[in-house]
Amino acid sequence: MSAPQPIHLHDYQLPAYRVTHTELKFDLSPSATRVVARLHLERHSERQEDNLPLVLNGEHLKLLRVAIDGQELGAGEYSVDAETLTIFEVPQRFLLDTEVEIAPESNTALEGLYLSNGMFCTQCEAEGFRRITYYPDRPDVMATFSTTVIGDAASLPVLLSNGNPVERGELPNGRHFVTWEDPFPKPCYLFALVAGDLEKVEDRFTTMSGRDVTLQIWVEKENLDKTDHAMASLKRAMKWDEDTYGREYDLDLFMIVAVNDFNMGAMENKGLNIFNSAAVLTHPLTATDAAFQRVEGIVAHEYFHNWSGNRVTCRDWFQLSLKEGFTVFRDQSFSADTNSAPVKRIEDVSFFRTAQFAEDAGPTAHPVRPDHYIEISNFYTLTIYEKGAEVVRMLRNLLGWEAFRKGTDLYFSRFDGQAVTIEDFVGCMHEVSGQDLSQFMSWYSQAGTPEIDANGHYDYAKSEYHLTLRQRTPATPDQHEKLPLHIPIRLGLVGTKSGDDLEMTLDGETLGKDAVIHLREEEQNFVFTGIAEAPVPSLLRGFSAPVKLRFPYGREDLAFLLQHDSDGFNRWDAGQRLAMLALDDLIAAHRNGVEKVMDVRVVDAFRTLLTAKVDDKAVLAEMLTLPSEAYIAEQQPVVDVDAIHAARTFVKQSLAVALRDEFMAVYGDHQSDVSYAPEPGQIADRALKNVALSYLMSIEDEEAVALTQQQFEADHNMTDVRAALTLLTHSSRSDLADPALKAFGEKWAHDSLVMDQWFSIQVTRPQPDVLERLKFLMQHPAFSLKNPNKVRALIGTFASQNRVNFHRIDGEGYQLLADVVIELNKLNPEIAARIITPLTRWQRFDETRQALMKAELERIRAEELSPNVYEVVEKALAA
Ligand code: B3K
Ligand code: ZN
C-alpha cells in the first residue's frame, strides 16, 4: 500500500460542479441498506474548462446503478475505485441518479450510517457522507435536501432527518416512511438521519420575531427522566443567542437525539443535532455538577452552530476553526453569563494551559488554520477549538464588544448561505473597526505557544514603573522561523502600600487602573509615569492572550497578589504560581534524595484563604486546588512523573496536617441536604466541601474517613457520591473502598453512563496494582472497545490522568495502550488516533521511557495502518 498523501490549503480549487438540490431515499436494513440519490447538478460558473469530468467521493459503497438525465450509463462511461466515482462526460446541467448498497451493521468506525443499540444514526462531519452515497463531499457544495426514510414500522417507529416532515405513510410488508425537507442549502456534512425505537420529550420556544418552534429531545424510553436539564439549557441558549448576537432559530422544529455510540460529544446537523448520550442525559443521581455543566455547554455549542457553522459554513476543512473557534468562544461566553464568569474562565484556562500547551509543544503541533493534513479527523483538536476560541476572544477584546458585534452582524448577513474563509471573518472585523489586523492574522498561521519574558522595576526618584516585554515563539515541527505576534496584554499595577490598582499613564496617555497594552515587536519597553508607590504588576489579566508569561515574582509578591489583585483570574493564578515555586523546590528535593520541607508561605496563604470570608466560593474552591500533575509536568524541562507525584502529594498532605481544623470547618459549613439543583451557589458549596474533604483524605484523617463513608452512603447526589467513592478508592482503605465499589457497580449496572464513571474512578487509583485492575475491567461485561465512551473512560482516563502508573518504568502502561491502539486502528481509526496521544509525547521524558514509548510507536507503525493513525505515528516518530 502506498503511503497516504497530505492535501494542501494552497491547492484549493472551486468545485467543478455544484449540487443545487439533493433527493435521497433510504431503504433501511442493518446489513443491506439501499440509498437512492438524485442530484441536481450544474457546472460551476467559474469552472468552464473543457472536458471536466464529474468526480464524486464514495467509500465502502456498492454501486448498483448510475444514470444521467434518466439514461443508464454503460461500462465505458464511468469508472469506480475505492474512493471515487468518475463520469467522463456530463452536460452543463443535469440530473444524476445513483443507487448504492451499504452495511450499517458492520460500520464500526461510526462515520457515515451506522447502528447504535439497534438504532440507525449518522455522523457525516467531516467526510462521512461519502460512506452513504456518491457525492461531492466538501463543505463548499451547498444544496437543499429532500430525504425519504423507509424502515420497519415495528422496530423503527421513529424516522428522522433534517428540516420538516412533509409526508408519511404505510408501505407493504410492515414498512413505513417519512419524507423530510430541509429548505436551507447545506453542505452534506450537516446531513443526518436517525431511525429507531425512541421516545421524545417536547417543549416550545417563541423566537424574538414571534415564531413558534417545537423542541424535541429523542431518547431511549428508560432515559426519559434525564432530559430536563438539556431542554432547559437549549431554551436558555436560544434566548442568549437572540439577546447577545441577535440570532434567532430558523426552522419550525429543532431536534436533539441521544445515541450511545458516538465518536465526539455531539454534532450540529441542521435541525437534527445528534448527541453522545453522555453530552445530553443528566439526573441528580447519575450525573455530577461537572456533567450538568458540560451538557449545558455542549447543547449551547451545537445550537450556536446553527449560525456559526450552518448558515455560514467553511469553504474547506482548513477553515475548520472559523466555525469551531468562534462557536467555542460563543459557548464559553454563554456559560460564563449563565454561571460564575470567573470560575468559567479559570476552568477553561487551566485546561487550556495544560492540554493545548502540551499539543503545541508536541509532534502534532499545528496552526489554528493548518496548511496541510492527511486526515482531517485528526484536526478536531484543542488548537482548532480552544486556541481558535482564544483568538476570537482577542479580537473581541481588541475591538470592544460593540464593534465586535457589528462585525458578527456583518459576517452573518454578508455570508448567509455561503461557505467562507477566516479572511472573510477577520475582514468583517477590520471593516467595522478600521483596525489594522494584518499582523494579527499570524495567530491563524503560526503554530506554537508564544513565550513572553517580562521584567520590571520601579524608579522611586521618577515615580515611574518600567516594564520590558520580550516575545519568542519556539520552533514547531514544520515551522522553524516565527514572526513576532500582536499580543494584547491586559494589566494592572497593584500598589504595595495601598493594595489598590494604581492609575496608569503611558506616553502621556491616561490608561486607567486596568488596561491593555499591545506587544507587537520582539521586545518593547513600557514606561508608566506618575506611579506614586512601588507596585507589583498584575500581568495578562483574564489570560488576555494564549501565551506563557514569565515574570520573576518573589513569593511575597505572589502572596500579595493572591490577596489584593482586583482581577479574580490573576488572584487565582498568583496562587498557582506560588504553589508552583514550592512544588519546584520539592521536585528537586525528591530527585536529589533530600528531605522535603514545606514552604510556610504557602501554608500561610492557604490559611488566609480558608479563614477569610471569600464571597465567591466557587473561585475559592479553585484557589484551593493545587496545579494538576499534568500542568506541573508542562512546566518541567524533563518530566519526572514520580517526583511530580511525590511533591504534589507532599504539599497536599502538609497542608492537610497544618490546616486540618480549617479544612474540617469548611467541610462542615458547606454540608447541606437541600434538594439537588445544578445552580451556581450549590455547585460552589459542593466543590468547596469536596476539595476540603480531599485534603483531609490525603492524610486519611479518621474523622474524614468516616465523613467520606457517610457522604457515600447518604447517596444524595452523584457529585457527592462520586467525590466520596473516588476518595475511598484512591485511599489505602480497601476495606471500605471495595464494598463501596461493589455496591455502586451493582446498583448502576444498567446505566452505561454511570458505569463509565465507575471505570474512571478505579483506573485513576494511584496504587501500583491499578494496571492489573484495568486489565481485569477490560473484561467486564459493561466494557467494549467498540464504544468510544468506554474506551475513553477506561483507557483514555488511565493514560492521561494516572501519570505515575501509565509511565511505569517497566513500560507495561505503554504496551497496554499500544495494544488498544492496534485493535482500534481496525475498528475505529478516529478514536485510535486520539487515544494514542500520550505515547506521542515521548520527547518530554527521560531516556529510558523515551525508548520504551518509541518502541511501542514502532510496533504500531509495523501494522497496516489507517490514514488517521498513520499520520499521527509518522509525526510522532519523526520528531
Ligand atoms: N462539529 C462536530 C465535530 C464532529 C467531527 C467528527 N469527526 C462537533 C462540534 O464541534 O460541534
Ligand atoms: Zn463545534
Short mmCIF file of N, CA, C and O and ligand atoms in Angstrom, two decimals, residues 111 123 125-126 189 263-264 266-268 301-302 305 323-324 377 380 385 830, ligand 1:
data_model
loop_
_atom_site.label_atom_id
_atom_site.label_comp_id
_atom_site.label_asym_id
_atom_site.label_seq_id
_atom_site.Cartn_x
_atom_site.Cartn_y
_atom_site.Cartn_z
N GLU A 111 -18.69 6.44 11.35
CA GLU A 111 -18.73 7.55 10.39
C GLU A 111 -19.61 7.10 9.24
O GLU A 111 -19.43 5.99 8.75
N GLN A 123 -23.16 10.04 11.22
CA GLN A 123 -22.19 11.09 11.55
C GLN A 123 -21.46 11.40 10.25
O GLN A 123 -20.72 10.56 9.74
N GLU A 125 -19.81 14.73 9.47
CA GLU A 125 -18.63 15.58 9.54
C GLU A 125 -17.43 14.73 9.97
O GLU A 125 -17.55 13.97 10.91
N ALA A 126 -16.27 14.89 9.35
CA ALA A 126 -16.07 15.79 8.22
C ALA A 126 -16.40 15.07 6.89
O ALA A 126 -17.04 15.64 6.02
N TYR A 189 -22.00 17.53 5.01
CA TYR A 189 -21.54 17.11 6.34
C TYR A 189 -22.58 17.40 7.42
O TYR A 189 -22.50 16.88 8.52
N ASN A 263 -18.48 9.17 18.34
CA ASN A 263 -17.06 9.49 18.45
C ASN A 263 -16.77 10.76 19.22
O ASN A 263 -15.75 10.88 19.88
N MET A 264 -17.64 11.75 19.08
CA MET A 264 -17.37 13.05 19.71
C MET A 264 -18.45 13.33 20.75
O MET A 264 -19.20 12.45 21.13
N ALA A 266 -20.99 15.75 20.30
CA ALA A 266 -22.27 15.94 19.63
C ALA A 266 -22.02 16.51 18.25
O ALA A 266 -20.88 16.84 17.91
N MET A 267 -23.10 16.61 17.46
CA MET A 267 -22.96 17.08 16.08
C MET A 267 -24.14 17.97 15.71
O MET A 267 -25.29 17.62 15.91
N GLU A 268 -23.78 19.10 15.08
CA GLU A 268 -24.74 20.18 14.84
C GLU A 268 -25.57 20.04 13.58
O GLU A 268 -26.00 21.06 13.00
N HIS A 301 -23.39 24.91 22.48
CA HIS A 301 -22.42 24.91 21.39
C HIS A 301 -23.07 24.44 20.08
O HIS A 301 -22.97 25.11 19.05
N GLU A 302 -23.74 23.30 20.14
CA GLU A 302 -24.33 22.76 18.91
C GLU A 302 -25.43 23.68 18.40
O GLU A 302 -25.57 23.91 17.20
N HIS A 305 -24.03 26.66 16.58
CA HIS A 305 -23.54 26.34 15.24
C HIS A 305 -24.60 26.63 14.17
O HIS A 305 -24.25 26.77 13.00
N LYS A 323 -15.55 27.97 12.16
CA LYS A 323 -16.78 27.65 12.87
C LYS A 323 -16.53 27.15 14.28
O LYS A 323 -17.28 27.47 15.19
N GLU A 324 -15.44 26.39 14.49
CA GLU A 324 -15.25 25.80 15.82
C GLU A 324 -14.70 26.80 16.85
O GLU A 324 -15.19 26.87 17.97
N SER A 377 -9.97 14.24 10.20
CA SER A 377 -10.49 13.84 11.53
C SER A 377 -9.45 14.05 12.63
O SER A 377 -9.80 14.17 13.79
N TYR A 380 -9.54 17.80 14.72
CA TYR A 380 -10.55 18.30 15.67
C TYR A 380 -9.85 18.40 17.02
O TYR A 380 -10.05 17.60 17.92
N TYR A 385 -10.07 24.18 18.25
CA TYR A 385 -11.21 24.57 19.07
C TYR A 385 -10.84 25.65 20.09
O TYR A 385 -11.39 26.75 20.07
N GLU A 830 -10.64 6.85 13.99
CA GLU A 830 -10.70 8.20 14.57
C GLU A 830 -10.37 8.15 16.07
O GLU A 830 -9.59 8.96 16.58
N1 B3K B 1 -18.72 19.63 14.61
C1 B3K B 1 -18.64 18.43 15.40
C2 B3K B 1 -17.37 17.70 15.08
C3 B3K B 1 -17.55 16.31 14.60
C4 B3K B 1 -16.33 15.83 13.86
C5 B3K B 1 -16.12 14.40 13.99
N2 B3K B 1 -15.05 13.89 13.16
C6 B3K B 1 -18.76 18.69 16.85
C7 B3K B 1 -18.75 20.12 17.24
O1 B3K B 1 -17.72 20.76 17.30
O2 B3K B 1 -19.78 20.69 17.49
#
